mmCIF file of C-alpha atoms in Angstrom:
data_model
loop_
_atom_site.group_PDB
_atom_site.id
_atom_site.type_symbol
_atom_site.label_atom_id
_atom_site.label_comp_id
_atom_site.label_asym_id
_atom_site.label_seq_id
_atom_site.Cartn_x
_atom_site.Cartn_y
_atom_site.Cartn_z
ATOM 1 C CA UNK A 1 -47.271 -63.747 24.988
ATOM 2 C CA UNK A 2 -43.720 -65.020 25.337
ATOM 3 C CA UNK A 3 -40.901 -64.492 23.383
ATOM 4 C CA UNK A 4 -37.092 -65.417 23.822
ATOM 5 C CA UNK A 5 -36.335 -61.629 23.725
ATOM 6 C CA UNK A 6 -38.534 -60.248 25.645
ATOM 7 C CA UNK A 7 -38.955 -59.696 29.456
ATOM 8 C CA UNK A 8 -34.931 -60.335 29.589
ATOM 9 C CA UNK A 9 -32.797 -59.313 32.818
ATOM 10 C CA UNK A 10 -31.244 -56.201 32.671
ATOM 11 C CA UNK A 11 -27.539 -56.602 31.774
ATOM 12 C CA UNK A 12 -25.455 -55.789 34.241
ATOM 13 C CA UNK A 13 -22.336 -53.624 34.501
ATOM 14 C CA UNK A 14 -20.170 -56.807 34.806
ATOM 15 C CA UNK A 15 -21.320 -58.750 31.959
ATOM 16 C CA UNK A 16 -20.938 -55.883 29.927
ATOM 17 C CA UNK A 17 -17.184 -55.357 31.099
ATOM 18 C CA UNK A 18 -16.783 -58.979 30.171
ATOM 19 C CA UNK A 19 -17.929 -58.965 26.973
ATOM 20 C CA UNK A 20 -15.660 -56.165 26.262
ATOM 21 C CA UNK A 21 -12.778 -58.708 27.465
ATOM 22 C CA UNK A 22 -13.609 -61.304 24.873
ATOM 23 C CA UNK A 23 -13.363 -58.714 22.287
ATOM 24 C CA UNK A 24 -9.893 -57.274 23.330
ATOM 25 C CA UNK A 25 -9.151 -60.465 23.284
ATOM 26 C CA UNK A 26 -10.061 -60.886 20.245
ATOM 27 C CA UNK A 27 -8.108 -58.401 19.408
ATOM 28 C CA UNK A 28 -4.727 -59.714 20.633
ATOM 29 C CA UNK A 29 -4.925 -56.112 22.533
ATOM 30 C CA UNK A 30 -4.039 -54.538 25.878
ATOM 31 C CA UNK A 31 -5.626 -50.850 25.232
ATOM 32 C CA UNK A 32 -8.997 -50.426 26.419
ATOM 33 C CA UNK A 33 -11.945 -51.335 24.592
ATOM 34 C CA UNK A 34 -15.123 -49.588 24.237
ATOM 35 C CA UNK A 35 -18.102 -51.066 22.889
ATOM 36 C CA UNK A 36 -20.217 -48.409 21.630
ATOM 37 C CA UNK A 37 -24.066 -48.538 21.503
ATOM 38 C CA UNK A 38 -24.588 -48.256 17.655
ATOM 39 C CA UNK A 39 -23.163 -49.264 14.001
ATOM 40 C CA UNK A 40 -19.590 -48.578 13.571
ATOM 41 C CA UNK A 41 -20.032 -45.483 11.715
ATOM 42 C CA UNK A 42 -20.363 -44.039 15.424
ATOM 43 C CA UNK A 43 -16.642 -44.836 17.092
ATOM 44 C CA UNK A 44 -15.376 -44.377 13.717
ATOM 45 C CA UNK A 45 -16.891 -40.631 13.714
ATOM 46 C CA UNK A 46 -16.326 -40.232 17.354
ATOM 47 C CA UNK A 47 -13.010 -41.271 17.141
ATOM 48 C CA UNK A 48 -12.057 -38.364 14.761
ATOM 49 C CA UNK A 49 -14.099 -35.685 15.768
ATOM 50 C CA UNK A 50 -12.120 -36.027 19.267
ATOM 51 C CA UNK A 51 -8.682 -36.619 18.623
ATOM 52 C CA UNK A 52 -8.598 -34.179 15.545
ATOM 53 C CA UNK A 53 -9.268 -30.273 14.923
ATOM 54 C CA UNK A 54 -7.905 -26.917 14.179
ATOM 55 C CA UNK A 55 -4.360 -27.315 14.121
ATOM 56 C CA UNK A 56 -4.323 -31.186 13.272
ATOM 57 C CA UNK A 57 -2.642 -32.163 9.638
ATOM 58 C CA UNK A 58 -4.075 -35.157 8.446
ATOM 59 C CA UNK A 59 -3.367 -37.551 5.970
ATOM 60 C CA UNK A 60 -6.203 -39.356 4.493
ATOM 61 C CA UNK A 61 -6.068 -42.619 2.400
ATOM 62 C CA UNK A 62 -8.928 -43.119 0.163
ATOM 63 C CA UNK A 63 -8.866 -46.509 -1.699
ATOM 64 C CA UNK A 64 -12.418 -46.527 -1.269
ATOM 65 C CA UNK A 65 -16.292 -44.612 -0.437
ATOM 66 C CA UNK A 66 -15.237 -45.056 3.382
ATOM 67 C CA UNK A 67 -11.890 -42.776 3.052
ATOM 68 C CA UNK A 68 -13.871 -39.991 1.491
ATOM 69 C CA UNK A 69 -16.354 -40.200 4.238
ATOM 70 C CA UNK A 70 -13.184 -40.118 6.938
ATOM 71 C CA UNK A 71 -11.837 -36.694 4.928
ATOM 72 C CA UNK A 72 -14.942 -35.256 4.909
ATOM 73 C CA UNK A 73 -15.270 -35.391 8.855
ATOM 74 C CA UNK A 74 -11.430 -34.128 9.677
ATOM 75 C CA UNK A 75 -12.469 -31.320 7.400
ATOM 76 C CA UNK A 76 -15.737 -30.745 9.334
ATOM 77 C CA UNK A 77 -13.579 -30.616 12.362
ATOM 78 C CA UNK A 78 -11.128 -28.014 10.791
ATOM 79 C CA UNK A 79 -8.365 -30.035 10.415
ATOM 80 C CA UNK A 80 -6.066 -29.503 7.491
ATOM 81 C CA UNK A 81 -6.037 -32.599 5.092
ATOM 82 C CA UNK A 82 -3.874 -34.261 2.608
ATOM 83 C CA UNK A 83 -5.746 -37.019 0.490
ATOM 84 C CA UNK A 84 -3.896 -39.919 -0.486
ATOM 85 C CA UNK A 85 -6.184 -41.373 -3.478
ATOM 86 C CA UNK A 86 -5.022 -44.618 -5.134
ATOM 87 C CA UNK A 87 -7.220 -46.281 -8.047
ATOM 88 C CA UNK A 88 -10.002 -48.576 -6.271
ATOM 89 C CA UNK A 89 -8.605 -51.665 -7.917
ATOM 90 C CA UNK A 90 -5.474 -51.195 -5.686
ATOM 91 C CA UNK A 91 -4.219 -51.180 -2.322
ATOM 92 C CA UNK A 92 -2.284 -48.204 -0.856
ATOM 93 C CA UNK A 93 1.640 -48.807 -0.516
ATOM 94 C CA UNK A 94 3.586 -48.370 2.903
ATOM 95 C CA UNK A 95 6.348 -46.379 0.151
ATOM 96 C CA UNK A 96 3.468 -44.034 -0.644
ATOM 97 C CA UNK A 97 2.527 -42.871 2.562
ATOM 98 C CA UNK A 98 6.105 -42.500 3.442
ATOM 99 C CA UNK A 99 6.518 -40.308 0.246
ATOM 100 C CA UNK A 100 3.416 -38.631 2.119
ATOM 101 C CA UNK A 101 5.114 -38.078 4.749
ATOM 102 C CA UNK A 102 8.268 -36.763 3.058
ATOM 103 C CA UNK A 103 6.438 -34.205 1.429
ATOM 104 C CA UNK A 104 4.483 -33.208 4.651
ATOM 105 C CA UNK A 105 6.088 -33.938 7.514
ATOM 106 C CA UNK A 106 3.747 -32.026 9.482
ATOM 107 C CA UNK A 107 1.234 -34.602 9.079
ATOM 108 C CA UNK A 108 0.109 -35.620 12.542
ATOM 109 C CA UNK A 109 -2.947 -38.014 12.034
ATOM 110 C CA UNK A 110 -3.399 -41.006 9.736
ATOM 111 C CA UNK A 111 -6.537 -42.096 8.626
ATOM 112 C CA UNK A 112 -7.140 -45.680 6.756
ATOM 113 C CA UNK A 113 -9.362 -48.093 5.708
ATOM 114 C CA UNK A 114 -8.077 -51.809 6.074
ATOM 115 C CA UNK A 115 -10.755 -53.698 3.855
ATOM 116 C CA UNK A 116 -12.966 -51.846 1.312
ATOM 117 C CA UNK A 117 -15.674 -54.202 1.078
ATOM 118 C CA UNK A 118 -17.275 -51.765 -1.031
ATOM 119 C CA UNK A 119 -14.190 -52.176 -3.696
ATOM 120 C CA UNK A 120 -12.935 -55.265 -2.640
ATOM 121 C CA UNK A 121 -9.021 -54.116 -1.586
ATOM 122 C CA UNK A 122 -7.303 -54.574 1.179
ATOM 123 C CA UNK A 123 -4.374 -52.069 2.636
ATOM 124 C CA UNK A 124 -0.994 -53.716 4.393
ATOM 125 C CA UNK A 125 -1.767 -52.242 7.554
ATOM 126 C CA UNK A 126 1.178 -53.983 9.346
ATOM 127 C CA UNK A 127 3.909 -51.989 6.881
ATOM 128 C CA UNK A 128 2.074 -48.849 6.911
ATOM 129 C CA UNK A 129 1.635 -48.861 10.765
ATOM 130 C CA UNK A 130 6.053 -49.329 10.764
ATOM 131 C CA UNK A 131 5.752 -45.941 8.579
ATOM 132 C CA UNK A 132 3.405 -44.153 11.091
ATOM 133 C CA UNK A 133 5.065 -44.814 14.095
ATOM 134 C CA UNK A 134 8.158 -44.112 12.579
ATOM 135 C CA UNK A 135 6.723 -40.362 12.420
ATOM 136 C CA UNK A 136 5.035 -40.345 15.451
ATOM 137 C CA UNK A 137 1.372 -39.815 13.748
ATOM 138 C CA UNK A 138 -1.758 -41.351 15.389
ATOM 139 C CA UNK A 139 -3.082 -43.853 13.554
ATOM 140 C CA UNK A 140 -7.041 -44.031 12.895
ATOM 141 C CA UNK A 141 -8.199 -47.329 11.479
ATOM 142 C CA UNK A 142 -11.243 -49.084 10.007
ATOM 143 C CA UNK A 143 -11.152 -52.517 10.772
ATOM 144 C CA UNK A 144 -15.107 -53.256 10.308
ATOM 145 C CA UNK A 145 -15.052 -55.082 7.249
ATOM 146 C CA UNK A 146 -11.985 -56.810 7.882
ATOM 147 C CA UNK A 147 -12.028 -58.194 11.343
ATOM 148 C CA UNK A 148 -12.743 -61.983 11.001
ATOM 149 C CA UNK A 149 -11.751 -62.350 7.627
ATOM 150 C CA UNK A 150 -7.945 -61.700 8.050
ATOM 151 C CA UNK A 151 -5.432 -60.733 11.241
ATOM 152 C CA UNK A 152 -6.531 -57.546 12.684
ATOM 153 C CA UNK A 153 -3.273 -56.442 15.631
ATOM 154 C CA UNK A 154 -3.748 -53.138 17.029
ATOM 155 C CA UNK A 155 -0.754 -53.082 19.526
ATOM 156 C CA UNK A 156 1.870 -55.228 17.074
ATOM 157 C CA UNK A 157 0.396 -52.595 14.037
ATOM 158 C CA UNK A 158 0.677 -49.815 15.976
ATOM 159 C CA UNK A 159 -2.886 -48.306 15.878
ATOM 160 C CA UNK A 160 -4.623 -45.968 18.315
ATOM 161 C CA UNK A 161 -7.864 -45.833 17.315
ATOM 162 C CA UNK A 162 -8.824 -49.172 15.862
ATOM 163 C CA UNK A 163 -12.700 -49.653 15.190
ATOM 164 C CA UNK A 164 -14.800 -52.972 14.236
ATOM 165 C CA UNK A 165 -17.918 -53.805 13.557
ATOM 166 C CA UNK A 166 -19.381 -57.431 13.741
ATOM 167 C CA UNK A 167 -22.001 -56.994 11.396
ATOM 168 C CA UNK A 168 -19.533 -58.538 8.672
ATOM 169 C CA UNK A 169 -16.974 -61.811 8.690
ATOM 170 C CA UNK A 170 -17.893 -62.161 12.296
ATOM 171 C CA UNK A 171 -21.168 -62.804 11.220
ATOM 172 C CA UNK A 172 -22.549 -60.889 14.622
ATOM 173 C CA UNK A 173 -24.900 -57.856 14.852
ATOM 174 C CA UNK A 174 -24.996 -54.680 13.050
ATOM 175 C CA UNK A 175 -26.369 -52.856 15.939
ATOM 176 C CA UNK A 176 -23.098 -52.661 18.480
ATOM 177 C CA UNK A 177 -19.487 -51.958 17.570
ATOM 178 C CA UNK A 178 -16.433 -51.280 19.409
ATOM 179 C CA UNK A 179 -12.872 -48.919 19.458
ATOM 180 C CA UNK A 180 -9.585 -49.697 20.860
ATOM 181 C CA UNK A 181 -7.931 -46.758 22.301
ATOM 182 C CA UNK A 182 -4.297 -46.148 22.790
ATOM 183 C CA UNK A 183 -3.242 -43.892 25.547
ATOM 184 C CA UNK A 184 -1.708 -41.681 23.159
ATOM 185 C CA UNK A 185 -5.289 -41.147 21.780
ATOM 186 C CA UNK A 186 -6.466 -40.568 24.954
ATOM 187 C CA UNK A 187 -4.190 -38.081 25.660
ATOM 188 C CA UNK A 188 -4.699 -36.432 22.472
ATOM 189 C CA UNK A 189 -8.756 -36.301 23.245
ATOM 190 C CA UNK A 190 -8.037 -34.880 26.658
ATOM 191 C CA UNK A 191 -6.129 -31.708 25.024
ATOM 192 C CA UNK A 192 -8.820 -31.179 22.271
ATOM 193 C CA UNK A 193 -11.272 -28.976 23.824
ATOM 194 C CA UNK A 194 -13.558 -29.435 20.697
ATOM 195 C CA UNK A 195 -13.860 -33.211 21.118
ATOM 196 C CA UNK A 196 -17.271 -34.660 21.660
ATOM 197 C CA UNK A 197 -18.721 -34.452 25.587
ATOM 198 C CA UNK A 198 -22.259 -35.677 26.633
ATOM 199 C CA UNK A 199 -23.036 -36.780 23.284
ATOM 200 C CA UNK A 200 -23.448 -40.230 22.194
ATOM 201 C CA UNK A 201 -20.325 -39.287 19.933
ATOM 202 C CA UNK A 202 -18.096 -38.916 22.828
ATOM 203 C CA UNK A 203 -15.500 -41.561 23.667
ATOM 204 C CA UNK A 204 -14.481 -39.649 26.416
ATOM 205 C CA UNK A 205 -17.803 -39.966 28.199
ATOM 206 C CA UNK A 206 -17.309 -43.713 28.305
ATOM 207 C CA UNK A 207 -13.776 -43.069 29.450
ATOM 208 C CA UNK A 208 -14.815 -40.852 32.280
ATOM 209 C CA UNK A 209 -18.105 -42.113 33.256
ATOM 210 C CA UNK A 210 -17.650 -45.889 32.543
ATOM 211 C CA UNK A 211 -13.407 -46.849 32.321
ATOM 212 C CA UNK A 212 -12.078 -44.332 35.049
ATOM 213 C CA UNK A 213 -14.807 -45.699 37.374
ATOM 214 C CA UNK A 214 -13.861 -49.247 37.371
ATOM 215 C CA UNK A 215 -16.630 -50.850 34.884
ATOM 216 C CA UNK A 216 -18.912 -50.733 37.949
ATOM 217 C CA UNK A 217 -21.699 -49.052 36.694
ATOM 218 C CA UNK A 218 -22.952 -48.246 33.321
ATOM 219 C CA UNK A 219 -23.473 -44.580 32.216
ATOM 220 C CA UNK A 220 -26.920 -45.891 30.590
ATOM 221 C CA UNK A 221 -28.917 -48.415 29.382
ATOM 222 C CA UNK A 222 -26.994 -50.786 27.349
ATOM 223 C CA UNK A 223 -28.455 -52.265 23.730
ATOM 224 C CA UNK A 224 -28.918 -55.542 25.563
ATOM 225 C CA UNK A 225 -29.981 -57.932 22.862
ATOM 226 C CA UNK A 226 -26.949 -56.717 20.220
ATOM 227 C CA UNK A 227 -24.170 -56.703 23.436
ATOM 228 C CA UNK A 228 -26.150 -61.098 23.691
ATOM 229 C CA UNK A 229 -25.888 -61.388 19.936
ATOM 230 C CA UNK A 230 -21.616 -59.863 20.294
ATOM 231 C CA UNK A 231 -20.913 -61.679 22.855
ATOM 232 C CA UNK A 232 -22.646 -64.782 21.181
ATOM 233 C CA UNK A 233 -20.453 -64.135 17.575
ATOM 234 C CA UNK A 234 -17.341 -63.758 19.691
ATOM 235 C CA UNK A 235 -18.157 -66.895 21.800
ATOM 236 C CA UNK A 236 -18.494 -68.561 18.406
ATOM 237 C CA UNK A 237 -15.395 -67.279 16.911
ATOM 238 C CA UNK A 238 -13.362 -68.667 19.784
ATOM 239 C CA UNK A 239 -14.747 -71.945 19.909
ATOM 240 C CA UNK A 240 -13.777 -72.736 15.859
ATOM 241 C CA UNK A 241 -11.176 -70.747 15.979
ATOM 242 C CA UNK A 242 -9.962 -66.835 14.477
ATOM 243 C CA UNK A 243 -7.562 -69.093 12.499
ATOM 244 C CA UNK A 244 -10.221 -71.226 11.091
ATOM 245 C CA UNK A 245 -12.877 -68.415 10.537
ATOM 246 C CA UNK A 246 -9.879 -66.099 8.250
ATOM 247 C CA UNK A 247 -8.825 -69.326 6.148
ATOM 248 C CA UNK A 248 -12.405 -69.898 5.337
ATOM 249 C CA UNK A 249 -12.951 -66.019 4.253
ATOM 250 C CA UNK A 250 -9.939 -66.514 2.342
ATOM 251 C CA UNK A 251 -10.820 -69.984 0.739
ATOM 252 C CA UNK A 252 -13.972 -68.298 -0.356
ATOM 253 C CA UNK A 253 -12.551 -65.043 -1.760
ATOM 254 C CA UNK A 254 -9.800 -67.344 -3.884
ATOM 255 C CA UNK A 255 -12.325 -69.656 -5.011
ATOM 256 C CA UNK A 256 -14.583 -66.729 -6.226
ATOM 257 C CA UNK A 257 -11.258 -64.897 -8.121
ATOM 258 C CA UNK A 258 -10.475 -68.227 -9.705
ATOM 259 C CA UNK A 259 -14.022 -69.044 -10.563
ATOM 260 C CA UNK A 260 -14.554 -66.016 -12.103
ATOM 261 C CA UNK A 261 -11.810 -66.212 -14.381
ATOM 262 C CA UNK A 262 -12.509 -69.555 -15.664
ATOM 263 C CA UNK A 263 -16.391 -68.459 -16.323
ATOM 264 C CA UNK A 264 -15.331 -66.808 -19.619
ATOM 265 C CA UNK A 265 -17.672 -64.541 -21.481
ATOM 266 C CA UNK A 266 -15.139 -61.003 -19.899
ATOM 267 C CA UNK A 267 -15.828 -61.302 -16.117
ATOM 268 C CA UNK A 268 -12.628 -60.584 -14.459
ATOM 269 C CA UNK A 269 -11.507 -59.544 -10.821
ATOM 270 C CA UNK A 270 -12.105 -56.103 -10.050
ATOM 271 C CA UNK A 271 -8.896 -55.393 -8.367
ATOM 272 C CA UNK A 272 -5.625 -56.970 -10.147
ATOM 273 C CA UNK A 273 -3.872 -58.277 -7.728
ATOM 274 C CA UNK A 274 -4.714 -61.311 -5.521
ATOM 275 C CA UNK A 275 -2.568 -59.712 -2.892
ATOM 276 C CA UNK A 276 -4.457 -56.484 -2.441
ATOM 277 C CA UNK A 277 -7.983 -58.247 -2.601
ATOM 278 C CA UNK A 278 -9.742 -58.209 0.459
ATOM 279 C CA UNK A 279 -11.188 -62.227 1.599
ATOM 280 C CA UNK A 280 -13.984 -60.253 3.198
ATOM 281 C CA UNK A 281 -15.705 -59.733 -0.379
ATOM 282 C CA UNK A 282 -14.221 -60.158 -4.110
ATOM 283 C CA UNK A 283 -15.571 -57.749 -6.560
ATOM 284 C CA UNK A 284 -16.009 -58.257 -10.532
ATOM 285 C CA UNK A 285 -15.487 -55.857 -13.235
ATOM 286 C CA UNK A 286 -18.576 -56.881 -16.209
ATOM 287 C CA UNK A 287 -17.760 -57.375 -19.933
ATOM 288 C CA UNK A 288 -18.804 -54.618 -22.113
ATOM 289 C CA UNK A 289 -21.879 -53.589 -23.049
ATOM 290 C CA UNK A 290 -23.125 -55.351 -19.933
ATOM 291 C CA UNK A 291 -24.481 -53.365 -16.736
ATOM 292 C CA UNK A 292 -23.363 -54.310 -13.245
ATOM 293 C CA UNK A 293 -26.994 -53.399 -11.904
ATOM 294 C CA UNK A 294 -28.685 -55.037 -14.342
ATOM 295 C CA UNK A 295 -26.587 -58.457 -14.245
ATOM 296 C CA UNK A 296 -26.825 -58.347 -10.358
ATOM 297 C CA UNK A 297 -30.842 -58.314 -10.672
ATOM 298 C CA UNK A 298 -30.803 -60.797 -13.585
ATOM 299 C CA UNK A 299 -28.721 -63.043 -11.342
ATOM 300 C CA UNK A 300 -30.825 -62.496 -8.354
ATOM 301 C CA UNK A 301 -34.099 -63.442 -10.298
ATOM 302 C CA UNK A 302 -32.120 -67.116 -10.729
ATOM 303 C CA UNK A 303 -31.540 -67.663 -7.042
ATOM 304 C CA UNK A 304 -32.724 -64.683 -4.574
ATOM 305 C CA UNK A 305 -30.467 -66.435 -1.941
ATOM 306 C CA UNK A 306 -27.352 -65.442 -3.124
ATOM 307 C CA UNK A 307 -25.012 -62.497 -1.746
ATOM 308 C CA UNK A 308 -24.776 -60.613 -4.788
ATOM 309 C CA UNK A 309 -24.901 -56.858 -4.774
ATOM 310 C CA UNK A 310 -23.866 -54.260 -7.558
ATOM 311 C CA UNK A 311 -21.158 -51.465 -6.781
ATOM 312 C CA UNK A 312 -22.047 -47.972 -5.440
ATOM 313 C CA UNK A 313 -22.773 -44.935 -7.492
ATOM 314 C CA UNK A 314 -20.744 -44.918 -10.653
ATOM 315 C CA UNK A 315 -19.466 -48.199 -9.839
ATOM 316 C CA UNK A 316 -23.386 -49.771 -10.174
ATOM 317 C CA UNK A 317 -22.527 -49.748 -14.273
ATOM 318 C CA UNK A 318 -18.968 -51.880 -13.800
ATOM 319 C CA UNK A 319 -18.775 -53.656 -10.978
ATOM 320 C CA UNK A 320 -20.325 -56.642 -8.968
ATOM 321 C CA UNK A 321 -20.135 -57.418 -5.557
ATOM 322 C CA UNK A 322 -19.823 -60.962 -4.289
ATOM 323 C CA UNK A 323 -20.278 -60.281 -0.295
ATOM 324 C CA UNK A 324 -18.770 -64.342 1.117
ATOM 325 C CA UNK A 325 -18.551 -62.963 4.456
ATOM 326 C CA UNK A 326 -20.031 -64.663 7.750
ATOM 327 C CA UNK A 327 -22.449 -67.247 7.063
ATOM 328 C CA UNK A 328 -21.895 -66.885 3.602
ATOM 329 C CA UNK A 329 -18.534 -67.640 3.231
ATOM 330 C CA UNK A 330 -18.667 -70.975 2.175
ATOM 331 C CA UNK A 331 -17.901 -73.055 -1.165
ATOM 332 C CA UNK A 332 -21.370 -73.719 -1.704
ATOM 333 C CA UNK A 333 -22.491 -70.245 -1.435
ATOM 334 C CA UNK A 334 -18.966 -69.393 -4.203
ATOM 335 C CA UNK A 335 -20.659 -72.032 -6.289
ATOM 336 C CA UNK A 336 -24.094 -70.876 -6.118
ATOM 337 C CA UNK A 337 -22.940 -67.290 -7.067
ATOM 338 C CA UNK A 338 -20.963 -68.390 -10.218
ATOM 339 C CA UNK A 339 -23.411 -70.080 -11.021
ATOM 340 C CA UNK A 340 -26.325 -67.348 -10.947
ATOM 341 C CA UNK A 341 -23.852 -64.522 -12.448
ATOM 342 C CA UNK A 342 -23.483 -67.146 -15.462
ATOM 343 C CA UNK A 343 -27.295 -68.053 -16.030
ATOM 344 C CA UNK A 344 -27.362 -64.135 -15.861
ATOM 345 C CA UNK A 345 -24.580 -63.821 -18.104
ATOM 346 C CA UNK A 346 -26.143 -66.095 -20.194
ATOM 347 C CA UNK A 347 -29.555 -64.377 -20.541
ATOM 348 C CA UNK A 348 -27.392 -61.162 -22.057
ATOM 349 C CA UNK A 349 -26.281 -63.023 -24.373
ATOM 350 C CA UNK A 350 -22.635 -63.895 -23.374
ATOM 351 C CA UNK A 351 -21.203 -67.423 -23.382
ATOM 352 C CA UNK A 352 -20.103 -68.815 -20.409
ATOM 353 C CA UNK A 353 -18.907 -72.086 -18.882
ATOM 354 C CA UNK A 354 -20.872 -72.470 -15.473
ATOM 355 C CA UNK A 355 -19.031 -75.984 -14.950
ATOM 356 C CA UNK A 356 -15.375 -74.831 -15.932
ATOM 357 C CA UNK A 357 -15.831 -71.811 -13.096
ATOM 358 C CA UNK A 358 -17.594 -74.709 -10.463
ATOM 359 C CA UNK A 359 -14.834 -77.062 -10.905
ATOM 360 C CA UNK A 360 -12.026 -73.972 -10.671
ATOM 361 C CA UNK A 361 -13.618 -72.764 -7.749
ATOM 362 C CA UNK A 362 -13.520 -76.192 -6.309
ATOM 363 C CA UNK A 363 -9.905 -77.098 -7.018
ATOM 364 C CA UNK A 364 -9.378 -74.053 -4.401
ATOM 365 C CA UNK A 365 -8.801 -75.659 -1.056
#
């Protein structure tokens, strides 16, 4: 038996090294760039379990599930940490984390989600960064969800540890992911004797075993057919175009807002303001007396196809996911959700205008 991905050639030290090029490239960056053998969820851990610890004051936005996650690891390392919670239909403010700031001025670590996919909002990373370097913090950020979808600068943003994942606009694999790395950060892993060594955690494994020895040889056997699927997403991305791929992630996510609104029967945007939603993924608040859940399955029971997905814990009862990222962000697949939420919306008994929300979403451009 043959198969296109089996039997392949191991991939070499080299190609590896180049395909970490393409994405600092990607990345407008000139810090190093790891790619790390696993889902993002492992630089983004790794990243804070070596640069923080005893003796580290963090600050901790949460305008989503992800921020708790990130406050619940500085705490694990025995870091102290301030929580900066703003309602999920919002974005955080670069005057709020300067007020943070004011009121803690020992704070020594900032920790921040750009796009919540899981609540739709998106943070103004470029103001907040002018606020964090103004203090002299390090800056942790998650860029999975928003990297593809809308301008993601480390160096110009001033960010240290900057994480992505392709598994979302870039429409690339889940499997892989990668971390820029300031040499502040590295500095600041070097002096934490509790940060991560020999464990797949460890960012300073790949430093010392993989960047401080040229790229010449890996320190083990790479994840060879997510680093071809990467490298093929990236390839992609640069051939349209990054500028081309965001406006279409945008396009979608304004055609979904305004389709949505002209629907009727109570559907709304989740989060208020067109300026804090995210173009990875728009989420809907239901009418009442209708369940998220139970509209989402409705809706997938009229076309299966669609990205549709109900919100997390509490938020399975009020909110709706419409995920038009990667492949999926496209009008037809904006039209084809409107139109299953209303047959959906429909079934429970609420009026709606499928064509109104079509032809809204259409007059987007």
């Amino acid at each position: 038996m043959t198969h296109p991905f089996l039997d392949l050639p191991p991939l070499s030290a080299a190609h590896f090294a180049s395909i970490e090029d393409r994405v600092a490239r990607l990345l407008d960056t000139r810090q190093d760039v790891v790619i790390m053998q696993g889902e993002a969820l492992l630089p983004l851990e790794g990243a804070i379990r070596a640069t923080a610890g005893p003796g580290t004051t963090a600050l901790n936005v949460i305008t989503g599930p992800y921020g708790q996650t990130f406050g619940n690891w500085l705490r694990d390392c025995g870091a102290t940490v301030i929580d900066l919670a703003v309602p999920f239909h919002t974005a955080v403010t670069a005057a709020q984390i300067r007020e943070a700031f004011a009121e803690h001025p020992e704070i020594g670590f900032v920790s921040l989600v750009h796009a919540e996919a899981a609540t739709g909002n998106t943070n103004p990373v470029a103001e907040i960064g002018e606020v964090v370097r103004e203090h002299g913090a390090l800056f942790h950020l998650d860029a999975v969800a928003s990297v593809g979808a809308e301008p993601v600068l480390p160096d110009a943003w001033g960010v240290d540890l900057c994480v992505i994942g392709a598994q979302k606009a870039m429409g690339g694999p889940a499997g892989v992911s990668a971390v820029s790395v300031s040499e502040r950060a590295w500095a600041r892993m070097a002096a934490n004797p509790n940060a991560p060594r020999r464990s797949y955690l460890s960012l300073l494994d790949w430093k010392e075993r993989w960047l401080d020895c040229g790229r010449t040889a890996l320190p083990h056997a790479p994840a060879q057919l997510e680093m071809l699927a990467l490298e093929a997403c990236v390839e992609r991305i640069e051939t349209v175009g990054l500028g081309a791929v965001m406006a279409r992630h945008r396009a979608a996510a304004l055609a979904t807002r305004a389709g949505a609104a002209a629907l009727g029967g109570g559907l709304e945007p989740y989060v208020h303001e067109t300026r804090d939603a995210a173009p990875v993924a728009t989420t809907l608040r239901v009418p009442p007396g209708v369940v998220a859940s139970e509209l989402v399955a409705r809706a997938l029971r009229h076309d299966p196809a669609v990205p549709l997905a109900a919100g997390g814990g509490a938020l399975a009862k009020e909110m709706i996911r419409v995920n038009h990222y990667g492949a999926d962000a496209t009008p037809r697949t904006v039209a084809a959700s409107l139109t299953a939420l209303g047959a959906a919306l429909t079934e429970a008994g609420v009026t709606t205008d499928v064509a109104r929300a079509r032809r809204a979403a259409e007059a987007v451009r």
